[in-house]
């Protein structure tokens, strides 16, 4: 069965409305902020339901926002059911992007510095300074995370 353009468009809009996908958001702003995150008072707001990686403690993602961390990646980690932490994903030794955390540690692939997931402090390696922490405020009622 072949659908007319209007029918296809109507179906697309109906599906988008049902799933909560913001067409303007995804279409126009995706180059500025990724996925369908929103911005509230200049702060990126992550809808946690959109990120399976952040559904369980220990899960993490990396994201870039044009307004934060000079557009460099930010590491966002769920520490527990109700605690999140965010760091600049740039190693404090030479600025290389660190890996996603594993077993409570964040490793820099360049010279092997290791940082604690819980507070970003150095475990060992050439880095001396901890990872730069970025504010991450969890709103459990809305299941959102404000970054920055
Ligand atoms: S750049 Fe990360 S340890 Fe050197």
CSV table of N, CA, C and O and ligand atoms in Angstrom, one decimal, residues 91 93-96 108 110-113 126-127, ligand 1:
chain,number,residue,atom,x,y,z
A,91,UNK,N,41.6,14.7,30.3
A,91,UNK,CA,42.6,14.4,31.3
A,91,UNK,C,43.4,15.6,31.7
A,91,UNK,O,43.7,16.5,30.9
A,93,UNK,N,46.3,15.9,32.7
A,93,UNK,CA,47.8,15.8,32.3
A,93,UNK,C,48.0,16.6,31.0
A,93,UNK,O,48.6,17.6,31.0
A,94,UNK,N,47.5,16.1,29.9
A,94,UNK,CA,47.7,16.7,28.6
A,94,UNK,C,46.4,16.9,27.8
A,94,UNK,O,46.5,17.1,26.6
A,95,UNK,N,45.3,16.7,28.5
A,95,UNK,CA,44.0,17.1,27.8
A,95,UNK,C,43.5,16.0,26.9
A,95,UNK,O,42.6,16.3,26.1
A,96,UNK,N,43.9,14.8,27.0
A,96,UNK,CA,43.4,13.7,26.1
A,96,UNK,C,42.1,13.3,26.7
A,96,UNK,O,41.9,13.3,28.0
A,108,UNK,N,42.8,7.3,31.5
A,108,UNK,CA,43.3,8.1,30.4
A,108,UNK,C,44.1,7.2,29.5
A,108,UNK,O,45.0,6.6,29.9
A,110,UNK,N,46.1,7.9,27.1
A,110,UNK,CA,47.4,8.4,26.6
A,110,UNK,C,48.6,7.9,27.4
A,110,UNK,O,49.4,7.2,26.9
A,111,UNK,N,48.6,8.2,28.7
A,111,UNK,CA,49.7,7.8,29.6
A,111,UNK,C,49.2,7.0,30.8
A,111,UNK,O,50.0,6.7,31.7
A,112,UNK,N,47.9,6.6,30.8
A,112,UNK,CA,47.4,5.7,31.8
A,112,UNK,C,47.1,6.2,33.1
A,112,UNK,O,46.9,5.5,34.1
A,113,UNK,N,46.9,7.6,33.2
A,113,UNK,CA,46.5,8.1,34.5
A,113,UNK,C,45.1,7.5,34.9
A,113,UNK,O,44.3,7.3,34.0
A,126,UNK,N,50.5,10.2,35.5
A,126,UNK,CA,51.1,11.5,35.3
A,126,UNK,C,50.3,12.7,35.7
A,126,UNK,O,50.8,13.7,35.9
A,127,UNK,N,48.9,12.5,35.7
A,127,UNK,CA,48.1,13.6,36.1
A,127,UNK,C,48.2,13.9,37.5
A,127,UNK,O,48.4,12.9,38.3
B,1,LIG,S1,47.3,12.8,28.8
B,1,LIG,FE1,46.3,11.6,30.3
B,1,LIG,S2,47.9,10.7,31.4
B,1,LIG,FE2,48.9,12.0,30.0
